PDB file of C-alpha atoms in Angstrom:
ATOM      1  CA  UNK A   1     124.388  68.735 115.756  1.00  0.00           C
ATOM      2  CA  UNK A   2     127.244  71.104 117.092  1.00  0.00           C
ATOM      3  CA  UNK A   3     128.849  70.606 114.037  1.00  0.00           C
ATOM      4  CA  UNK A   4     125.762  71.523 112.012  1.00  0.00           C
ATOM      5  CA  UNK A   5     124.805  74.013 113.909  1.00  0.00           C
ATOM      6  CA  UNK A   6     127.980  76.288 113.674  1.00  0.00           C
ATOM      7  CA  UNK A   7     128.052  76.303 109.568  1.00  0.00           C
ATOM      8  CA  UNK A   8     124.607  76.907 109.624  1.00  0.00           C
ATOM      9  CA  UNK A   9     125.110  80.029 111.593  1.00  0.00           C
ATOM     10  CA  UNK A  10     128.377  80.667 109.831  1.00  0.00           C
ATOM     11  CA  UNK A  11     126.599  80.361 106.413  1.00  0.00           C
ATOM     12  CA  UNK A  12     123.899  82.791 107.587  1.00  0.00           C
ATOM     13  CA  UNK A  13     126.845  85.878 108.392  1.00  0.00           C
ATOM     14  CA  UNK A  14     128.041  84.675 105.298  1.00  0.00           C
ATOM     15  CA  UNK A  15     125.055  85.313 103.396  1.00  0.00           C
ATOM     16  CA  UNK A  16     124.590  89.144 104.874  1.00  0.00           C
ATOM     17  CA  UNK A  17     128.067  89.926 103.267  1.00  0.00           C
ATOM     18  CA  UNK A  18     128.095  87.984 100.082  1.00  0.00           C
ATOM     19  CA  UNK A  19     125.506  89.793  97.745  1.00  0.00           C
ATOM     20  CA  UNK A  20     125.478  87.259  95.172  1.00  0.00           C
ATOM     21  CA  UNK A  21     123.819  84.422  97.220  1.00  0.00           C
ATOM     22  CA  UNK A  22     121.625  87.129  98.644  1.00  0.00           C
ATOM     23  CA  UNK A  23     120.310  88.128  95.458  1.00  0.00           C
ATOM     24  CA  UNK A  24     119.707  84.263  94.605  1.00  0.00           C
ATOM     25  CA  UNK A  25     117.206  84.246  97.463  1.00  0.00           C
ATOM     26  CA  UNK A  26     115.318  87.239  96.797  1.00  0.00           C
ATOM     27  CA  UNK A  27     115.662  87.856  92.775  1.00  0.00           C
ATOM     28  CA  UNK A  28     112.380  85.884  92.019  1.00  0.00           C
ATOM     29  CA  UNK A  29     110.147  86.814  94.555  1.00  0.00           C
ATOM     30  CA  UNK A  30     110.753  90.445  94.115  1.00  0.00           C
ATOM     31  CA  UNK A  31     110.371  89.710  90.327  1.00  0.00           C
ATOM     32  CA  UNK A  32     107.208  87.428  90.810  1.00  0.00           C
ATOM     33  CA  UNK A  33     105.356  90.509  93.063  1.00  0.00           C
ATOM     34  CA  UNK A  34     106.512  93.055  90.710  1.00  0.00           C
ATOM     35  CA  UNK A  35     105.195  91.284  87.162  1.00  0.00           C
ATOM     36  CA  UNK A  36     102.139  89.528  89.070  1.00  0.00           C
ATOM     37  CA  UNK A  37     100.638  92.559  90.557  1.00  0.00           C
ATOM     38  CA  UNK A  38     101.484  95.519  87.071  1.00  0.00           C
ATOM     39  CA  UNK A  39     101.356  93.208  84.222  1.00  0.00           C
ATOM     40  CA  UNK A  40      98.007  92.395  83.326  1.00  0.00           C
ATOM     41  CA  UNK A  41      97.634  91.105  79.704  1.00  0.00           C
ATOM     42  CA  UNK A  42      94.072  89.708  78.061  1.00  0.00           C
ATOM     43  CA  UNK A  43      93.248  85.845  78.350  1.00  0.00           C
ATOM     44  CA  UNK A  44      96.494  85.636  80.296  1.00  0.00           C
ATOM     45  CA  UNK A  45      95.945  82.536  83.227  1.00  0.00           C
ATOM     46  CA  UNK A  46      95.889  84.096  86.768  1.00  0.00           C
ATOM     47  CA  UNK A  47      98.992  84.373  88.870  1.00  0.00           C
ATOM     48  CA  UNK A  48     100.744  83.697  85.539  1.00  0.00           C
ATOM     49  CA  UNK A  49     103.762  85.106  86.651  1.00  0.00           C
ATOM     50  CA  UNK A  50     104.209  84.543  90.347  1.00  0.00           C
ATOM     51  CA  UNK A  51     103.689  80.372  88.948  1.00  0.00           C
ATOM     52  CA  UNK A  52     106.425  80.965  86.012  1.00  0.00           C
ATOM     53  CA  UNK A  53     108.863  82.764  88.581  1.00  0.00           C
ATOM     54  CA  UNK A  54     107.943  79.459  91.347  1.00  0.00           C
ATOM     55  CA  UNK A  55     109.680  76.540  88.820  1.00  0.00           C
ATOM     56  CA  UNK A  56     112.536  79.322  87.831  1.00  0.00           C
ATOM     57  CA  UNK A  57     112.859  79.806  91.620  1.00  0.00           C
ATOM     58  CA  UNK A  58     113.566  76.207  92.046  1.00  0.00           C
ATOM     59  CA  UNK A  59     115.690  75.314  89.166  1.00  0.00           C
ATOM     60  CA  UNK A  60     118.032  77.840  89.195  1.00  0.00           C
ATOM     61  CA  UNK A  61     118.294  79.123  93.034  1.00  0.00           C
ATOM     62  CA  UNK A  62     119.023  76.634  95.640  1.00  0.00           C
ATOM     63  CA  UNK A  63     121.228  74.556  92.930  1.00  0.00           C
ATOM     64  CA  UNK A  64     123.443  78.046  92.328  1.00  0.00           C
ATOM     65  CA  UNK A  65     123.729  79.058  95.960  1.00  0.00           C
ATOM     66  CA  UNK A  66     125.123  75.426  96.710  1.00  0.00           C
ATOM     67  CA  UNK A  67     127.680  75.133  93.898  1.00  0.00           C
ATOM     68  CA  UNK A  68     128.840  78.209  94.378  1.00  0.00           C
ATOM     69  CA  UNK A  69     129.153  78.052  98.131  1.00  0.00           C
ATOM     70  CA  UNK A  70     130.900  74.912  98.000  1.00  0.00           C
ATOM     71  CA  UNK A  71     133.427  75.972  95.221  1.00  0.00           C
ATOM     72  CA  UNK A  72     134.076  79.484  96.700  1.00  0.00           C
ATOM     73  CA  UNK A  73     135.335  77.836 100.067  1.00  0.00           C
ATOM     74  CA  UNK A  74     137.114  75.030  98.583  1.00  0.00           C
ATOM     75  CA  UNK A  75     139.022  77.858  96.620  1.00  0.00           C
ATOM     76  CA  UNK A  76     139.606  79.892  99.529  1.00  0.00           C
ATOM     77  CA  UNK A  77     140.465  76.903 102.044  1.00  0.00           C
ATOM     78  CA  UNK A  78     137.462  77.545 104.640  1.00  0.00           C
ATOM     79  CA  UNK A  79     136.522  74.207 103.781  1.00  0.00           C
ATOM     80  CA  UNK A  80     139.834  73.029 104.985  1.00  0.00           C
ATOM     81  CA  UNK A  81     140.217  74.695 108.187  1.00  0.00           C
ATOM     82  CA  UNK A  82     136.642  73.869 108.694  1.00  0.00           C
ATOM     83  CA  UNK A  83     137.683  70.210 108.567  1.00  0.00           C
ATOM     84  CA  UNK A  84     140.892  70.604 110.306  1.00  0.00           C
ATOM     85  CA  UNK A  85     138.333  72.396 113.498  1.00  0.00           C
ATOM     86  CA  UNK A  86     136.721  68.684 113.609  1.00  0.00           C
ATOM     87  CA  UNK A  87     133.657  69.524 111.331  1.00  0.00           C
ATOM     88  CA  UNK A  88     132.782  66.395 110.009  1.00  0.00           C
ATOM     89  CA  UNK A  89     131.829  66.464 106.036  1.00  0.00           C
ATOM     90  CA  UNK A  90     128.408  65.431 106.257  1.00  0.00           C
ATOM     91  CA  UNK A  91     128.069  68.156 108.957  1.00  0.00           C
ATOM     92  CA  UNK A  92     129.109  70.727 106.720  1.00  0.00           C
ATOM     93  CA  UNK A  93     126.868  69.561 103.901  1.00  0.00           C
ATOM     94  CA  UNK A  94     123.806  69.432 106.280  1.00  0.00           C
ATOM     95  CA  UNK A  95     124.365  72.949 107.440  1.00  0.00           C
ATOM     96  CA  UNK A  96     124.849  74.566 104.277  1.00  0.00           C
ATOM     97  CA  UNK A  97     122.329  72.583 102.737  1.00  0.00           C
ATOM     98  CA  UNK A  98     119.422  73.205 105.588  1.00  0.00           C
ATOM     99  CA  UNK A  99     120.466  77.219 105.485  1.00  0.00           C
ATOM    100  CA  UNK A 100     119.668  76.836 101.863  1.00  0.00           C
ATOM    101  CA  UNK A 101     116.692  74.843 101.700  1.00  0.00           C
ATOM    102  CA  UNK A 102     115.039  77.144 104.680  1.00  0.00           C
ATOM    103  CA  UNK A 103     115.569  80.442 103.038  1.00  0.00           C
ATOM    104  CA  UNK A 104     114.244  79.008  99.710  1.00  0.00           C
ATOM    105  CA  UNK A 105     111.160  77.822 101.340  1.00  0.00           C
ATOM    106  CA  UNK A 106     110.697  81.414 102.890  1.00  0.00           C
ATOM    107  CA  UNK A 107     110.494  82.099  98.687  1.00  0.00           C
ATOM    108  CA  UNK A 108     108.241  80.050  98.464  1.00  0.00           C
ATOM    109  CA  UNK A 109     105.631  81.179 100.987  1.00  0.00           C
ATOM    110  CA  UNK A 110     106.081  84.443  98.948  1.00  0.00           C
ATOM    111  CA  UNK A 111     105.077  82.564  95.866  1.00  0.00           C
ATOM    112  CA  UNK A 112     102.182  80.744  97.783  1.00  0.00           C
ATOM    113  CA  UNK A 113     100.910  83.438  98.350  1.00  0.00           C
ATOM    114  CA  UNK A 114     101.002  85.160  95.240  1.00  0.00           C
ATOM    115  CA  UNK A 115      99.738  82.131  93.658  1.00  0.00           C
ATOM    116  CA  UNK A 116      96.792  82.499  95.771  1.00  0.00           C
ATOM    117  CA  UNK A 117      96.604  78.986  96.976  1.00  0.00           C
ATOM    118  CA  UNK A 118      94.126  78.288  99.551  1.00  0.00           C
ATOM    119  CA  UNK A 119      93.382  75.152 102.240  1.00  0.00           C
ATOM    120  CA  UNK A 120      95.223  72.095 100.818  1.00  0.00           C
ATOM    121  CA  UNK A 121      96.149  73.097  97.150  1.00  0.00           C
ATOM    122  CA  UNK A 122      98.628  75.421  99.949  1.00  0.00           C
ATOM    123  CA  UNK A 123     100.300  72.258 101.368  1.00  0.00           C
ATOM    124  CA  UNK A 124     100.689  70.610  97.781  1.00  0.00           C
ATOM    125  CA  UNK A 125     102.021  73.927  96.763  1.00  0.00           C
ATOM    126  CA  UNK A 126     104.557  73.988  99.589  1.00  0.00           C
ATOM    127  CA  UNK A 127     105.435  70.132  99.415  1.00  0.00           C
ATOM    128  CA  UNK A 128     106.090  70.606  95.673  1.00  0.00           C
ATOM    129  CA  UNK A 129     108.283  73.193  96.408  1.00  0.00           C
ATOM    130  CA  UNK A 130     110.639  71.331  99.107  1.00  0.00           C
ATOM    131  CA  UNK A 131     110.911  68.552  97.156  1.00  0.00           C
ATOM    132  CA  UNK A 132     112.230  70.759  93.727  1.00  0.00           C
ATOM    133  CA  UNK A 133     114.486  72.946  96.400  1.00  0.00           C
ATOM    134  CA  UNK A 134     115.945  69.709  97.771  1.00  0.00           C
ATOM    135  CA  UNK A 135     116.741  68.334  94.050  1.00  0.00           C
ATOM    136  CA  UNK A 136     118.303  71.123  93.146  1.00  0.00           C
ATOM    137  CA  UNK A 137     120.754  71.592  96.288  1.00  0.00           C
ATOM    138  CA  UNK A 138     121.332  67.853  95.359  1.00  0.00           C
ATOM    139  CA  UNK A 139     122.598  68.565  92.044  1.00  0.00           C
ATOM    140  CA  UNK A 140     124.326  72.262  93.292  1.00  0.00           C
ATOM    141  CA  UNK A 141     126.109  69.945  95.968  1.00  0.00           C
ATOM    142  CA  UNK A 142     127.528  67.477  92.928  1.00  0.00           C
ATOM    143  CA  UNK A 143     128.950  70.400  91.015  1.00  0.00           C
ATOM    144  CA  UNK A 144     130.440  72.013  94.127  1.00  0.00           C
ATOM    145  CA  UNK A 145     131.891  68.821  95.150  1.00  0.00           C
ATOM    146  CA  UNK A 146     133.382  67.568  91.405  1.00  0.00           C
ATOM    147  CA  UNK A 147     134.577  71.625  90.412  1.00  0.00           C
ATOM    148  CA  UNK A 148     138.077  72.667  91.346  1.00  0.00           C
ATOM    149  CA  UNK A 149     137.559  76.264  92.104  1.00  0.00           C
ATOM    150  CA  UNK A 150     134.191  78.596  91.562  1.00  0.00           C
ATOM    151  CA  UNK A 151     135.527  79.385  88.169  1.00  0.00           C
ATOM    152  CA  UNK A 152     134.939  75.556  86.961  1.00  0.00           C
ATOM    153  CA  UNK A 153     131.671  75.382  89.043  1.00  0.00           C
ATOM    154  CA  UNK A 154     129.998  78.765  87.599  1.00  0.00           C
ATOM    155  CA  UNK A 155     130.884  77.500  83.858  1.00  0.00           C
ATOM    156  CA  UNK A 156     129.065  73.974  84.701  1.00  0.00           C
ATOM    157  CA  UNK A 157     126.448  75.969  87.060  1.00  0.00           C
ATOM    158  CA  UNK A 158     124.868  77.879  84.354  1.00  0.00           C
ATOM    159  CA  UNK A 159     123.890  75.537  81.716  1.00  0.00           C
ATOM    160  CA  UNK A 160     122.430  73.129  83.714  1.00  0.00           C
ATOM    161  CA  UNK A 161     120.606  76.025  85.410  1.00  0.00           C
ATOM    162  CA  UNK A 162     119.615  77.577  82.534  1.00  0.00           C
ATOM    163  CA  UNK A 163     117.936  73.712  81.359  1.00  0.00           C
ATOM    164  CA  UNK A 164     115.883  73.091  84.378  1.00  0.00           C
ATOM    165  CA  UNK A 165     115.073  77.399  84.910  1.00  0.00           C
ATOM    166  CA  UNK A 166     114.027  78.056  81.665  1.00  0.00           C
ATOM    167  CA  UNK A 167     112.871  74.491  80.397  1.00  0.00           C
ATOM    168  CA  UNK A 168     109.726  74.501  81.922  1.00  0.00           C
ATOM    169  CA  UNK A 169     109.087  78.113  80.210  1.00  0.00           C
ATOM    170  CA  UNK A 170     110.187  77.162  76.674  1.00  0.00           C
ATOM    171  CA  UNK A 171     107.674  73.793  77.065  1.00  0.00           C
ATOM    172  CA  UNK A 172     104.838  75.916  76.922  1.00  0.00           C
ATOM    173  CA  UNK A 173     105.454  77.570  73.460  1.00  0.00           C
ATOM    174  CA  UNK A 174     107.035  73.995  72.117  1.00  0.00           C
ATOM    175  CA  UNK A 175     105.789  70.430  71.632  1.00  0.00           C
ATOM    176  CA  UNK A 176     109.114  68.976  71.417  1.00  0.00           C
ATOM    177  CA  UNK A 177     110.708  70.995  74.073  1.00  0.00           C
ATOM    178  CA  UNK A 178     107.595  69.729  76.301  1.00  0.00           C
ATOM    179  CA  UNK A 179     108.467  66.052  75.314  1.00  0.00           C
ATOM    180  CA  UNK A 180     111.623  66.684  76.457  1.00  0.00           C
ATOM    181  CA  UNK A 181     111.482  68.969  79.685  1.00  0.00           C
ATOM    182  CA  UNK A 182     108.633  65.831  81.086  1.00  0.00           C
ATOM    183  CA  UNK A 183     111.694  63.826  81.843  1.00  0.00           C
ATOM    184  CA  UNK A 184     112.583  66.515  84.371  1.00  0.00           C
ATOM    185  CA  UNK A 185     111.898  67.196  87.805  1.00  0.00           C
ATOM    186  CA  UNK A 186     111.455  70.821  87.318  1.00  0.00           C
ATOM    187  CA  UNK A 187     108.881  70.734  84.295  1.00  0.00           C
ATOM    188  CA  UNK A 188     106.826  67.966  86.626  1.00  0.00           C
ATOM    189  CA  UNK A 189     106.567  70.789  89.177  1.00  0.00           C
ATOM    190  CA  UNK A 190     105.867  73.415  86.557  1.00  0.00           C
ATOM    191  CA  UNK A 191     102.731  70.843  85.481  1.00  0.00           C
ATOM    192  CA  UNK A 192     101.689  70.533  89.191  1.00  0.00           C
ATOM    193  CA  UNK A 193     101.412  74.417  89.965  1.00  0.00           C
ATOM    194  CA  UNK A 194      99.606  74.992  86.908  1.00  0.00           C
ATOM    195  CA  UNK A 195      97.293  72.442  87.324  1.00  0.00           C
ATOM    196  CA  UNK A 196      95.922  73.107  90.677  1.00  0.00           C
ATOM    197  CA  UNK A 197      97.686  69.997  91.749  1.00  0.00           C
ATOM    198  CA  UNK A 198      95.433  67.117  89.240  1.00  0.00           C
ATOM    199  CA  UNK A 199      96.799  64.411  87.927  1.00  0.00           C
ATOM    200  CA  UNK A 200      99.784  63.901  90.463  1.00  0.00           C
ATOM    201  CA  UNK A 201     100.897  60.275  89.915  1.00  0.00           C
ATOM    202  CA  UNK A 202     102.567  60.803  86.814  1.00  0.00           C
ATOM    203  CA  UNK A 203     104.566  63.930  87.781  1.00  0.00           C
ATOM    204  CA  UNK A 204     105.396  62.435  91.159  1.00  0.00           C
ATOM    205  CA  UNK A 205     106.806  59.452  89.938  1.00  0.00           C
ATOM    206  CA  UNK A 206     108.846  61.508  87.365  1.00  0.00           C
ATOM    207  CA  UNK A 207     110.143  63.622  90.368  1.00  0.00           C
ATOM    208  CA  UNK A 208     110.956  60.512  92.648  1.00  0.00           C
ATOM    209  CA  UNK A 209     112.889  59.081  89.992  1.00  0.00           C
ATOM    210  CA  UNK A 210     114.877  62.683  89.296  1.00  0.00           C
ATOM    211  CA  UNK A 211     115.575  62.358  93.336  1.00  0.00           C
ATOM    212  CA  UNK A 212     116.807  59.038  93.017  1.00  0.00           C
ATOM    213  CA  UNK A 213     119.497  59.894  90.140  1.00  0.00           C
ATOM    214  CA  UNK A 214     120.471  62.918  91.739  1.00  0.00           C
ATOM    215  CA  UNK A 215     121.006  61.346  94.863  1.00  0.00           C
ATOM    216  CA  UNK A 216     123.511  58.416  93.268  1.00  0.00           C
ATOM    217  CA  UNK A 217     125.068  61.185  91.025  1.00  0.00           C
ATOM    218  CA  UNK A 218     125.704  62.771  94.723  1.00  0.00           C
ATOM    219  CA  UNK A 219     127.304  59.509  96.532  1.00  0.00           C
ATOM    220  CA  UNK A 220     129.209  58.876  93.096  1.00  0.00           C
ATOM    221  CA  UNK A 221     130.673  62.695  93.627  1.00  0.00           C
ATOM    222  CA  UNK A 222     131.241  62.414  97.256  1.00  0.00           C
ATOM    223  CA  UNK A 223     133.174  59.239  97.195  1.00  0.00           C
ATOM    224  CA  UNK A 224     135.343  59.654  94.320  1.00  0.00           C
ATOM    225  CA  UNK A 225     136.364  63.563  95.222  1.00  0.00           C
ATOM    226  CA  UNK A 226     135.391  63.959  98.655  1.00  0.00           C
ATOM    227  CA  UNK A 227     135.329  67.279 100.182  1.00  0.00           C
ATOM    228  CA  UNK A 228     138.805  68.130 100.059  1.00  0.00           C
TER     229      UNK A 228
END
């Protein structure tokens, strides 16, 4: 827990001087407030915008912050002297990981709350939420761990980004986009939030079985590369 503990904390001084991850954190909230309280456009669903901004939210920033945290100190060897100062791997990856997932869930009591969720439709929300958040650092983690340097890891991060940020967006406007974006974790999510949480079987068994990939894509990284 020490071990955890420390890169936590390390991650969060971090965070106050690299802009970059900041602006991950805070980018789609601000956005979300700004378009969901001035745009108002006839016929439009409520909280259109704050629920759009949610599934980007999820897609694109907890699986950015941890690829790019994870190449940036591989390139600059803090990873190494972190595991030279007896910080176990799996310590490292629970610290970073935890910072991550708690300052995405602070998003998404901003989006909650926007949404204007109420009694248990709240809880679904926020369950929804950690589940997509802990996907995505899942996948971030696998490109981190597989990239060389950040260089590598930004020209992998983006596409796949880009696929399960703006997916769920393009499925609205696009029957064959939709057909597509159902096989993926994020567009299950977008389904839920618009749907007041109905029909959940389907799109939680989609989700699960994202999780499950992700996680032996993960163990496949980890063992082959490691964290060196």
């Amino acid at each position: 827990m020490n071990g955890i503990y420390t890169v936590f904390l390390k991650q969060v001084k971090e965070t106050l001087k690299n802009k970059a991850i900041l602006i991950h954190f805070v980018m789609f909230p601000i956005l979300a407030i700004i378009m969901d309280t001035t745009v108002k456009i006839e016929d439009m669903p409520e909280h259109f915008f704050a629920k759009m901004f949610a599934v980007m939210f999820v897609g694109m920033a907890p699986l950015a912050c941890m690829s790019s945290v994870i190449s940036e100190e591989k390139e600059k060897n803090t990873l190494r002297v972190l595991m030279m100062s007896n910080v176990k791997p799996v310590q490292y990856l629970l610290g970073i990981g935890s910072y991550i997932w708690i300052m995405c869930m602070v998003g998404a009591v901003v989006f909650a709350i926007l949404g204007g969720y109420s009694g248990a439709d709240v809880a679904g929300f926020m369950l929804t939420m950690a589940a997509g958040i802990i996907i995505s650092i899942l996948v971030g983690a696998v490109i981190g761990i597989i990239s060389k340097n950040q260089m590598a890891a930004t020209s992998v991060t983006i596409p796949v980004m880009m696929i399960f940020s703006i997916m769920p967006m393009l499925a609205m406007f696009n029957e064959t986009i939709e057909k597509v974006a159902g096989f993926t974790y994020s567009q299950q999510i977008n389904v839920l939030v618009n749907s007041n949480f109905e029909g959940m079987t389907d799109s939680i068994v989609v989700i699960a079985v994202n999780f499950v990939v992700v996680v032996v894509l993960f163990f496949a990284a980890y063992f082959k590369k490691g964290m060196e």
